[in-house]
Coordinates of N, CA and C in Angstrom, one line a residue:
M72 N 163.7 122.9 112.3 CA 162.2 122.6 112.4 C 161.5 123.6 111.6
S73 N 160.6 123.0 110.7 CA 159.8 123.9 109.8 C 158.7 124.6 110.5
P74 N 158.4 125.8 110.1 CA 157.4 126.6 110.8 C 156.0 126.0 110.6
R75 N 155.1 126.3 111.5 CA 153.7 125.9 111.4 C 153.0 126.8 110.5
I76 N 152.2 126.3 109.5 CA 151.6 127.1 108.5 C 150.2 127.5 108.9
V77 N 149.9 128.8 108.9 CA 148.6 129.3 109.3 C 148.0 130.0 108.1
L78 N 146.8 129.8 107.8 CA 146.1 130.5 106.7 C 144.9 131.2 107.4
I79 N 144.7 132.5 107.1 CA 143.6 133.3 107.7 C 142.9 133.9 106.5
T80 N 141.6 133.6 106.4 CA 140.8 134.3 105.4 C 140.4 135.7 105.8
G81 N 140.1 136.6 104.9 CA 139.8 137.9 105.2 C 140.8 138.6 106.1
A82 N 142.1 138.4 105.8 CA 143.2 138.8 106.7 C 143.7 140.2 106.3
N83 N 143.1 140.9 105.4 CA 143.6 142.2 105.0 C 143.1 143.3 105.9
A84 N 142.1 143.0 106.8 CA 141.5 144.0 107.6 C 140.9 143.4 108.9
G85 N 140.6 144.3 109.8 CA 139.8 143.8 111.0 C 140.5 142.8 111.8
I86 N 139.7 141.8 112.3 CA 140.2 140.7 113.2 C 141.3 139.9 112.4
G87 N 141.0 139.6 111.2 CA 142.0 138.8 110.4 C 143.4 139.5 110.3
F88 N 143.4 140.8 110.0 CA 144.6 141.5 110.0 C 145.3 141.5 111.3
A89 N 144.5 141.8 112.4 CA 145.1 141.9 113.7 C 145.7 140.5 114.1
T90 N 145.0 139.5 113.7 CA 145.5 138.1 114.1 C 146.8 137.8 113.3
A91 N 146.8 138.1 112.0 CA 148.0 137.9 111.2 C 149.2 138.6 111.9
K92 N 149.0 139.9 112.2 CA 150.0 140.7 112.8 C 150.4 140.1 114.2
F93 N 149.5 139.8 115.0 CA 149.8 139.3 116.3 C 150.6 138.0 116.3
I94 N 150.2 137.0 115.5 CA 150.9 135.7 115.4 C 152.3 135.9 114.8
S95 N 152.4 136.7 113.7 CA 153.7 136.8 113.0 C 154.7 137.6 113.9
H96 N 154.2 138.5 114.8 CA 155.1 139.2 115.7 C 155.4 138.4 117.0
A97 N 154.4 137.6 117.4 CA 154.6 137.0 118.7 C 155.5 135.7 118.6
C98 N 155.5 135.1 117.5 CA 156.2 133.8 117.4 C 156.7 133.5 116.0
K99 N 158.0 133.4 115.8 CA 158.5 133.1 114.5 C 158.4 131.6 114.1
D100 N 157.8 130.8 115.0 CA 157.6 129.4 114.7 C 156.4 129.2 113.7
F101 N 155.7 130.3 113.4 CA 154.6 130.3 112.5 C 154.9 131.0 111.2
H102 N 154.4 130.5 110.1 CA 154.3 131.3 108.9 C 152.9 131.5 108.6
V103 N 152.5 132.8 108.4 CA 151.1 133.2 108.3 C 150.8 133.6 106.8
I104 N 149.8 132.9 106.3 CA 149.4 133.3 104.9 C 148.2 134.2 105.0
I105 N 148.4 135.4 104.5 CA 147.3 136.4 104.4 C 146.4 136.1 103.2
A106 N 145.2 135.6 103.4 CA 144.3 135.3 102.3 C 143.3 136.4 102.2
S107 N 143.1 136.9 101.0 CA 142.1 138.0 100.8 C 141.6 137.9 99.4
R108 N 140.3 138.4 99.3 CA 139.7 138.4 97.9 C 140.5 139.3 97.0
S109 N 141.1 140.3 97.5 CA 142.0 141.2 96.7 C 143.5 140.9 97.0
L110 N 144.2 140.5 96.0 CA 145.6 140.3 96.3 C 146.4 141.6 96.6
D111 N 145.9 142.7 96.0 CA 146.5 144.0 96.2 C 146.4 144.3 97.7
K112 N 145.2 144.1 98.3 CA 144.9 144.4 99.7 C 145.7 143.5 100.6
A113 N 145.9 142.2 100.2 CA 146.7 141.3 100.9 C 148.1 141.7 101.0
Q114 N 148.6 142.2 99.8 CA 150.0 142.7 99.8 C 150.2 143.9 100.6
Q115 N 149.2 144.8 100.6 CA 149.2 146.0 101.5 C 149.3 145.6 103.0
A116 N 148.5 144.6 103.3 CA 148.5 144.1 104.7 C 149.8 143.6 105.1
L117 N 150.4 142.8 104.2 CA 151.8 142.3 104.4 C 152.8 143.4 104.6
N118 N 152.7 144.4 103.8 CA 153.6 145.5 103.9 C 153.4 146.3 105.3
D119 N 152.2 146.4 105.7 CA 151.9 147.1 106.9 C 152.3 146.3 108.1
I120 N 152.2 145.0 108.1 CA 152.6 144.2 109.2 C 154.2 144.2 109.3
N121 N 154.8 144.1 108.2 CA 156.3 144.1 108.1 C 156.9 143.1 108.9
S122 N 156.7 141.8 108.6 CA 157.4 140.7 109.2 C 157.8 139.7 108.1
D123 N 158.9 139.0 108.5 CA 159.5 138.1 107.4 C 158.9 136.7 107.4
N124 N 157.8 136.5 108.2 CA 157.2 135.2 108.2 C 155.8 135.2 107.7
L125 N 155.6 136.0 106.6 CA 154.3 136.2 106.0 C 154.3 135.9 104.5
S126 N 153.2 135.5 104.0 CA 153.0 135.5 102.5 C 151.6 135.8 102.2
T127 N 151.2 135.9 101.0 CA 149.9 136.3 100.6 C 149.3 135.3 99.6
I128 N 148.0 135.3 99.5 CA 147.3 134.4 98.6 C 145.9 135.0 98.3
Q129 N 145.5 134.9 97.0 CA 144.2 135.3 96.6 C 143.2 134.3 96.9
L130 N 142.1 134.6 97.7 CA 141.1 133.7 98.1 C 139.8 134.4 98.3
D131 N 138.8 134.2 97.5 CA 137.5 134.7 97.6 C 136.6 133.6 98.1
V132 N 136.1 133.8 99.3 CA 135.3 132.7 100.0 C 134.0 132.4 99.2
T133 N 133.6 133.3 98.3 CA 132.3 133.1 97.6 C 132.6 132.5 96.2
N134 N 133.8 132.2 95.9 CA 134.2 131.7 94.6 C 134.9 130.3 94.8
Q135 N 134.2 129.3 94.4 CA 134.8 127.9 94.6 C 136.1 127.7 93.9
S136 N 136.2 128.2 92.7 CA 137.4 128.1 91.9 C 138.6 128.8 92.6
S137 N 138.3 130.0 93.1 CA 139.4 130.7 93.9 C 139.8 129.9 95.1
I138 N 138.9 129.3 95.8 CA 139.2 128.5 97.0 C 140.1 127.3 96.6
Q139 N 139.7 126.6 95.5 CA 140.4 125.4 95.1 C 141.8 125.7 94.6
Q140 N 141.9 126.8 93.9 CA 143.2 127.3 93.5 C 144.1 127.6 94.6
A141 N 143.6 128.3 95.6 CA 144.4 128.6 96.8 C 144.8 127.4 97.6
A142 N 143.9 126.4 97.7 CA 144.3 125.1 98.4 C 145.4 124.4 97.6
A143 N 145.3 124.4 96.3 CA 146.3 123.8 95.4 C 147.7 124.5 95.6
Q144 N 147.6 125.8 95.7 CA 148.9 126.6 95.8 C 149.5 126.3 97.2
V145 N 148.7 126.3 98.2 CA 149.3 125.9 99.6 C 149.9 124.5 99.6
D146 N 149.2 123.6 98.9 CA 149.7 122.2 98.8 C 151.0 122.2 98.1
Q147 N 151.1 122.9 97.0 CA 152.3 122.9 96.2 C 153.5 123.5 97.0
Q148 N 153.2 124.6 97.7 CA 154.3 125.4 98.3 C 154.7 124.8 99.7
F149 N 153.7 124.3 100.4 CA 154.0 123.9 101.8 C 153.7 122.4 102.1
G150 N 152.8 121.8 101.3 CA 152.5 120.4 101.4 C 151.6 120.0 102.6
R151 N 151.2 121.0 103.4 CA 150.3 120.8 104.5 C 149.8 122.2 105.0
L152 N 148.8 122.1 105.9 CA 148.4 123.3 106.6 C 148.2 122.9 108.0
D153 N 148.7 123.7 109.0 CA 148.6 123.4 110.4 C 147.5 124.1 111.1
V154 N 147.1 125.3 110.6 CA 146.0 126.1 111.2 C 145.2 126.8 110.1
L155 N 143.9 126.6 110.1 CA 143.0 127.3 109.3 C 142.1 128.2 110.1
I156 N 142.1 129.5 109.8 CA 141.2 130.4 110.6 C 140.2 131.0 109.6
N157 N 139.0 130.5 109.7 CA 137.9 130.9 108.8 C 137.4 132.2 109.4
N158 N 137.9 133.3 109.0 CA 137.6 134.6 109.6 C 136.7 135.5 108.7
A159 N 136.8 135.4 107.4 CA 136.1 136.3 106.5 C 134.6 136.3 106.8
G160 N 134.0 137.4 106.9 CA 132.6 137.5 107.2 C 132.0 138.9 106.9
I161 N 130.7 139.0 106.8 CA 130.0 140.2 106.6 C 128.8 140.3 107.5
M162 N 128.3 141.5 107.7 CA 127.0 141.7 108.3 C 126.1 142.6 107.4
S163 N 125.4 141.9 106.5 CA 124.5 142.6 105.7 C 123.2 142.8 106.4
R164 N 122.8 144.1 106.4 CA 121.5 144.5 107.0 C 120.6 145.1 105.9
D165 N 120.7 144.7 104.7 CA 119.9 145.2 103.6 C 118.4 145.2 103.9
D166 N 117.7 146.1 103.5 CA 116.3 146.2 103.8 C 115.5 145.1 103.3
D167 N 115.9 144.4 102.2 CA 115.2 143.3 101.6 C 115.7 142.0 102.3
I168 N 114.8 141.3 102.9 CA 115.2 140.1 103.7 C 115.9 139.0 102.9
K169 N 115.4 138.8 101.7 CA 116.0 137.8 100.9 C 117.4 138.1 100.5
T170 N 117.6 139.4 100.2 CA 119.0 139.9 99.9 C 119.9 139.7 101.1
R171 N 119.5 140.1 102.3 CA 120.4 140.0 103.4 C 120.6 138.6 103.9
M172 N 119.6 137.8 103.7 CA 119.7 136.4 104.1 C 120.8 135.7 103.2
Q173 N 120.6 135.9 101.9 CA 121.5 135.3 100.9 C 123.0 135.8 101.1
A174 N 123.1 137.1 101.3 CA 124.4 137.7 101.4 C 125.1 137.1 102.7
N175 N 124.5 137.1 103.8 CA 125.1 136.6 105.0 C 125.4 135.1 105.0
M176 N 124.5 134.4 104.4 CA 124.7 132.9 104.3 C 125.8 132.6 103.3
D177 N 125.9 133.3 102.2 CA 126.9 133.0 101.2 C 128.3 133.2 101.8
V178 N 128.5 134.3 102.5 CA 129.9 134.6 103.0 C 130.1 134.0 104.4
N179 N 129.2 133.9 105.2 CA 129.4 133.5 106.6 C 129.2 132.0 106.8
V180 N 128.6 131.3 105.9 CA 128.3 129.9 106.1 C 128.8 129.1 104.9
V181 N 128.3 129.3 103.7 CA 128.7 128.6 102.6 C 130.2 128.7 102.3
G182 N 130.7 130.0 102.4 CA 132.1 130.2 102.2 C 133.0 129.4 103.1
P183 N 132.8 129.5 104.4 CA 133.6 128.8 105.3 C 133.5 127.3 105.2
A184 N 132.3 126.8 104.8 CA 132.1 125.4 104.6 C 133.0 124.9 103.4
V185 N 133.0 125.6 102.3 CA 133.8 125.3 101.1 C 135.3 125.4 101.4
V186 N 135.6 126.5 102.1 CA 137.0 126.6 102.5 C 137.5 125.5 103.3
A187 N 136.8 125.1 104.4 CA 137.1 124.0 105.2 C 137.3 122.7 104.5
D188 N 136.3 122.5 103.6 CA 136.4 121.2 102.8 C 137.6 121.2 101.9
A189 N 138.0 122.3 101.3 CA 139.1 122.3 100.4 C 140.4 122.2 101.1
F190 N 140.5 122.8 102.3 CA 141.8 122.7 103.0 C 141.9 121.6 104.0
R191 N 140.9 120.9 104.3 CA 140.9 119.8 105.3 C 141.9 118.7 105.0
P192 N 142.0 118.3 103.8 CA 143.1 117.3 103.5 C 144.5 117.8 103.9
L193 N 144.7 119.0 103.7 CA 146.0 119.6 104.1 C 146.2 119.7 105.6
L194 N 145.1 120.0 106.3 CA 145.1 120.0 107.7 C 145.4 118.7 108.3
L195 N 144.8 117.6 107.7 CA 145.0 116.3 108.2 C 146.4 115.7 108.0
R196 N 147.2 116.4 107.2 CA 148.6 116.0 107.1 C 149.4 116.6 108.2
S197 N 148.9 117.6 109.0 CA 149.6 118.2 110.1 C 149.6 117.3 111.3
Q198 N 150.7 117.4 112.1 CA 150.8 116.6 113.3 C 149.9 117.2 114.4
N199 N 149.5 118.5 114.3 CA 148.8 119.1 115.3 C 147.8 120.2 114.7
P200 N 146.8 119.8 114.0 CA 146.0 120.7 113.2 C 144.9 121.4 114.0
Y201 N 144.7 122.7 113.7 CA 143.6 123.5 114.3 C 142.7 124.1 113.2
S202 N 141.4 124.0 113.4 CA 140.4 124.7 112.5 C 139.6 125.6 113.4
I203 N 139.7 126.9 113.1 CA 139.0 127.9 114.0 C 138.0 128.7 113.1
Y204 N 136.8 128.8 113.6 CA 135.7 129.6 112.9 C 135.4 130.8 113.8
V205 N 135.6 132.0 113.2 CA 135.3 133.2 113.9 C 133.8 133.4 113.8
S206 N 133.2 133.2 114.9 CA 131.7 133.3 115.0 C 131.3 134.6 115.6
S207 N 130.3 134.5 116.5 CA 129.8 135.7 117.2 C 128.8 135.3 118.3
G208 N 128.9 136.0 119.4 CA 127.9 135.8 120.4 C 126.5 135.9 120.0
L209 N 126.3 136.7 118.9 CA 124.9 136.9 118.4 C 124.4 135.6 117.7
G210 N 125.3 134.6 117.5 CA 124.9 133.3 117.0 C 124.5 132.3 118.1
S211 N 124.5 132.7 119.3 CA 124.1 131.8 120.4 C 122.5 131.7 120.5
L212 N 122.0 130.5 120.3 CA 120.6 130.3 120.3 C 120.1 130.4 121.8
T213 N 120.9 130.0 122.7 CA 120.6 130.1 124.1 C 120.3 131.6 124.5
D214 N 121.3 132.4 124.2 CA 121.1 133.9 124.5 C 119.9 134.5 123.7
A215 N 119.8 134.1 122.4 CA 118.7 134.7 121.6 C 117.3 134.3 122.1
A216 N 117.2 133.2 122.9 CA 115.9 132.8 123.4 C 115.7 133.2 124.8
D217 N 116.7 133.9 125.4 CA 116.6 134.3 126.8 C 116.2 135.8 126.9
P218 N 115.0 136.1 127.4 CA 114.6 137.5 127.5 C 115.5 138.3 128.4
T219 N 116.3 137.7 129.3 CA 117.2 138.5 130.2 C 118.6 138.7 129.5
S220 N 118.8 138.1 128.4 CA 120.1 138.3 127.7 C 120.1 139.7 127.0
P221 N 121.3 140.4 127.1 CA 121.4 141.7 126.4 C 121.3 141.6 124.9
T222 N 121.4 140.4 124.3 CA 121.2 140.3 122.9 C 119.8 139.8 122.5
Y223 N 118.9 139.7 123.5 CA 117.6 139.1 123.1 C 116.9 140.0 122.1
N224 N 116.8 141.3 122.3 CA 116.3 142.2 121.4 C 117.4 143.0 120.7
S225 N 118.0 142.4 119.7 CA 119.1 143.0 119.0 C 118.6 144.1 118.1
F226 N 119.6 144.8 117.4 CA 119.2 145.8 116.5 C 118.6 145.3 115.3
S227 N 117.9 146.2 114.5 CA 117.1 145.8 113.4 C 117.8 145.2 112.2
N228 N 117.1 144.3 111.5 CA 117.6 143.6 110.3 C 118.9 142.8 110.6
V229 N 119.0 142.3 111.8 CA 120.3 141.5 112.1 C 120.0 140.0 112.2
E230 N 118.7 139.6 112.0 CA 118.4 138.2 112.1 C 119.1 137.3 111.2
A231 N 119.4 137.8 110.0 CA 120.2 137.1 109.0 C 121.6 136.8 109.4
Y232 N 122.2 137.8 110.0 CA 123.6 137.7 110.5 C 123.6 136.7 111.6
R233 N 122.6 136.8 112.5 CA 122.6 135.9 113.7 C 122.4 134.5 113.2
A234 N 121.5 134.3 112.3 CA 121.2 132.9 111.8 C 122.5 132.3 111.1
S235 N 123.2 133.2 110.4 CA 124.4 132.7 109.7 C 125.5 132.3 110.7
K236 N 125.6 133.0 111.9 CA 126.6 132.6 112.8 C 126.2 131.4 113.6
A237 N 124.9 131.2 113.8 CA 124.4 130.0 114.5 C 124.7 128.8 113.6
A238 N 124.5 129.0 112.3 CA 124.8 127.9 111.3 C 126.3 127.6 111.2
L239 N 127.1 128.7 111.3 CA 128.5 128.5 111.3 C 129.0 127.6 112.5
N240 N 128.3 127.9 113.7 CA 128.6 127.0 114.8 C 128.3 125.6 114.6
M241 N 127.2 125.3 113.9 CA 126.9 124.0 113.5 C 127.9 123.3 112.6
L242 N 128.5 124.1 111.7 CA 129.5 123.6 110.8 C 130.7 123.1 111.7
M243 N 131.1 123.9 112.7 CA 132.2 123.6 113.5 C 131.9 122.3 114.3
I244 N 130.7 122.2 114.9 CA 130.3 121.0 115.6 C 130.4 119.8 114.7
Q245 N 129.9 119.9 113.5 CA 129.9 118.7 112.6 C 131.4 118.4 112.2
E246 N 132.2 119.4 112.0 CA 133.6 119.1 111.6 C 134.3 118.3 112.8
Y247 N 134.0 118.8 114.0 CA 134.7 118.1 115.1 C 134.1 116.7 115.3
A248 N 132.8 116.5 115.1 CA 132.2 115.2 115.2 C 132.8 114.2 114.2
F249 N 133.1 114.7 113.0 CA 133.6 113.8 111.9 C 135.1 113.7 111.9
F250 N 135.8 114.7 112.3 CA 137.3 114.7 112.1 C 138.0 114.9 113.4
G251 N 137.4 115.1 114.5 CA 138.1 115.2 115.8 C 138.8 113.9 116.1
T252 N 138.3 112.8 115.8 CA 138.9 111.5 116.1 C 140.2 111.3 115.2
K253 N 140.3 112.2 114.2 CA 141.5 112.1 113.4 C 142.6 113.2 113.8
G254 N 142.3 113.8 114.9 CA 143.3 114.8 115.5 C 143.0 116.2 115.2
L255 N 141.9 116.5 114.4 CA 141.6 117.9 114.1 C 141.0 118.6 115.3
K256 N 141.6 119.7 115.7 CA 141.0 120.4 116.9 C 140.3 121.6 116.3
T257 N 139.0 121.6 116.6 CA 138.1 122.6 116.0 C 137.5 123.5 117.1
F258 N 137.3 124.8 116.8 CA 136.8 125.7 117.8 C 135.9 126.7 117.0
A259 N 134.8 127.2 117.6 CA 134.2 128.4 117.2 C 134.5 129.5 118.2
L260 N 134.8 130.7 117.8 CA 135.3 131.7 118.7 C 134.3 132.9 118.6
D261 N 133.8 133.3 119.7 CA 133.1 134.6 119.8 C 134.2 135.7 120.1
P262 N 134.4 136.6 119.2 CA 135.5 137.6 119.4 C 135.0 138.7 120.3
G263 N 133.7 138.8 120.6 CA 133.2 139.9 121.3 C 132.9 141.1 120.4
L264 N 132.5 142.2 121.0 CA 132.3 143.4 120.2 C 133.6 144.0 119.9
V265 N 133.9 144.1 118.6 CA 135.3 144.5 118.2 C 135.2 145.7 117.3
R266 N 136.2 146.6 117.4 CA 136.3 147.8 116.6 C 136.7 147.4 115.2
T267 N 135.8 147.3 114.3 CA 136.0 147.0 112.9 C 135.0 147.7 112.1
D268 N 135.1 147.5 110.7 CA 134.1 148.1 109.8 C 132.9 147.2 109.5
I269 N 132.8 146.0 110.2 CA 131.7 145.1 109.8 C 130.3 145.7 110.0
R270 N 130.2 146.5 111.0 CA 128.9 147.1 111.3 C 128.6 148.4 110.5
G271 N 129.7 148.9 109.8 CA 129.6 150.2 109.1 C 130.9 151.0 109.3
T272 N 131.0 152.0 108.5 CA 132.3 152.8 108.5 C 132.2 154.1 109.4
S273 N 131.0 154.4 109.9 CA 131.0 155.6 110.7 C 131.7 155.3 112.1
E274 N 132.1 156.3 112.8 CA 132.8 156.1 114.0 C 131.9 155.4 115.0
E275 N 130.6 155.8 115.0 CA 129.6 155.2 115.9 C 129.5 153.7 115.7
A276 N 129.4 153.3 114.4 CA 129.3 151.9 114.0 C 130.6 151.1 114.3
R277 N 131.7 151.7 114.0 CA 133.0 151.0 114.1 C 133.3 150.7 115.6
T278 N 133.0 151.7 116.4 CA 133.3 151.5 117.9 C 132.2 151.0 118.7
G279 N 131.1 150.6 118.1 CA 130.0 150.1 118.9 C 129.5 151.1 119.9
G280 N 129.5 152.4 119.6 CA 129.1 153.4 120.5 C 130.1 153.5 121.6
G281 N 131.3 153.2 121.4 CA 132.4 153.3 122.4 C 132.6 152.1 123.2
A282 N 131.8 151.0 123.0 CA 131.9 149.8 123.8 C 132.8 148.8 123.2
A283 N 133.2 148.9 121.9 CA 134.0 147.9 121.2 C 135.4 147.9 121.7
Q284 N 136.0 146.6 121.7 CA 137.4 146.4 122.1 C 138.3 146.4 120.9
D285 N 139.6 146.5 121.0 CA 140.5 146.4 119.9 C 140.5 145.0 119.3
P286 N 140.8 144.9 118.0 CA 140.8 143.6 117.4 C 142.0 142.7 117.9
E287 N 143.0 143.3 118.6 CA 144.1 142.6 119.2 C 143.6 141.6 120.3
V288 N 142.4 141.9 120.9 CA 141.9 141.1 121.9 C 141.5 139.7 121.4
P289 N 140.7 139.6 120.4 CA 140.4 138.3 119.8 C 141.6 137.7 119.1
A290 N 142.5 138.5 118.6 CA 143.8 138.0 118.1 C 144.6 137.2 119.1
Q291 N 144.6 137.8 120.3 CA 145.3 137.1 121.4 C 144.6 135.8 121.7
A292 N 143.3 135.8 121.7 CA 142.5 134.6 122.0 C 142.8 133.5 121.0
I293 N 142.9 133.9 119.7 CA 143.2 132.9 118.7 C 144.6 132.3 118.8
F294 N 145.5 133.2 119.2 CA 146.9 132.8 119.4 C 146.9 131.8 120.5
D295 N 146.2 132.0 121.6 CA 146.2 131.1 122.7 C 145.6 129.7 122.3
I296 N 144.6 129.7 121.4 CA 144.1 128.5 120.9 C 145.1 127.7 120.2
I297 N 145.8 128.3 119.2 CA 146.7 127.6 118.4 C 148.0 127.2 119.1
Q298 N 148.2 127.8 120.3 CA 149.4 127.4 121.1 C 149.0 126.3 122.1
G299 N 147.7 125.8 122.0 CA 147.3 124.7 122.8 C 146.8 125.0 124.1
Q300 N 146.7 126.3 124.4 CA 146.2 126.7 125.8 C 144.7 126.5 126.0
R301 N 144.0 126.3 124.9 CA 142.5 126.1 125.1 C 142.1 124.7 124.7
D302 N 143.1 123.7 124.6 CA 142.7 122.4 124.2 C 141.7 121.7 125.0
A303 N 141.5 122.1 126.3 CA 140.5 121.5 127.1 C 139.1 121.8 126.6
D304 N 139.0 122.9 125.8 CA 137.7 123.3 125.3 C 137.5 123.0 123.8
V305 N 138.2 122.0 123.3 CA 138.1 121.7 121.9 C 136.7 121.2 121.6
G306 N 136.2 121.6 120.4 CA 134.9 121.3 120.0 C 133.8 122.2 120.5
L307 N 134.2 123.3 121.2 CA 133.2 124.1 121.8 C 133.2 125.5 121.2
F308 N 132.2 126.3 121.7 CA 132.1 127.7 121.3 C 132.7 128.5 122.4
V309 N 133.8 129.2 122.1 CA 134.6 129.8 123.2 C 134.7 131.3 123.0
H310 N 135.0 132.0 124.1 CA 135.5 133.4 124.0 C 136.8 133.5 124.8
K311 N 137.3 134.7 124.9 CA 138.7 134.8 125.5 C 138.7 134.4 126.9
D312 N 137.6 134.4 127.6 CA 137.6 134.1 129.1 C 136.9 132.8 129.4
G313 N 136.4 132.1 128.5 CA 135.7 130.8 128.8 C 134.9 130.3 127.6
V314 N 133.7 129.7 127.9 CA 132.9 129.0 127.0 C 131.6 129.7 126.8
C315 N 131.1 129.9 125.6 CA 129.8 130.5 125.3 C 128.7 129.5 125.3
P316 N 127.5 129.9 125.7 CA 126.3 129.0 125.5 C 125.9 128.8 124.1
W317 N 125.6 127.6 123.7 CA 125.1 127.3 122.3 C 123.8 128.1 122.1

């Protein structure tokens, strides 16, 4: 039996790296493709994980040619894709609102949309395809409009990031609406507050003031999804313990 093929964008660090490591170590029935803008960083991630069911590919989510070439390479090498994890993302808090809006939208919305479009034909060749978008609880419109929510008054210059994750959730909804009937199982995942560099490289930023969890926590949640344990929640915005409000 051939392994299930998984591609993770932005897999050289953070949640993407933790997910590649978790899946490749937890189950040899998967082959994980570490996709990264930098092939050198992808290779370093592969070396650090040290598993025989990994490969690398160059993929820049802001470069359509790079995305198309990566899809063609996966097609040529494997002929299909079983799991696409749209993980690559940024949190730009630039002082200029136009700059931070464009940066967040380009990487967090336009990029995943183009990636999903390029790889969807390969997903639809799978007998059990999954498309997962790594979103954020900050993208919940329900929580953003609720004065009692802890994210109602979020930190400064984060509206662009929040808008981008809300838009990403809409991409997932639309993908499921159009392709769920063809067997594509789509999810948006809130990974929670995670210890990564997305908020900055200082210890305070990385750890969320000590409140952040290890990236292995959302990695486990993603693994549960692709193992079919969350199929009852297909088409929804989920977290490790349940479903998030839109």
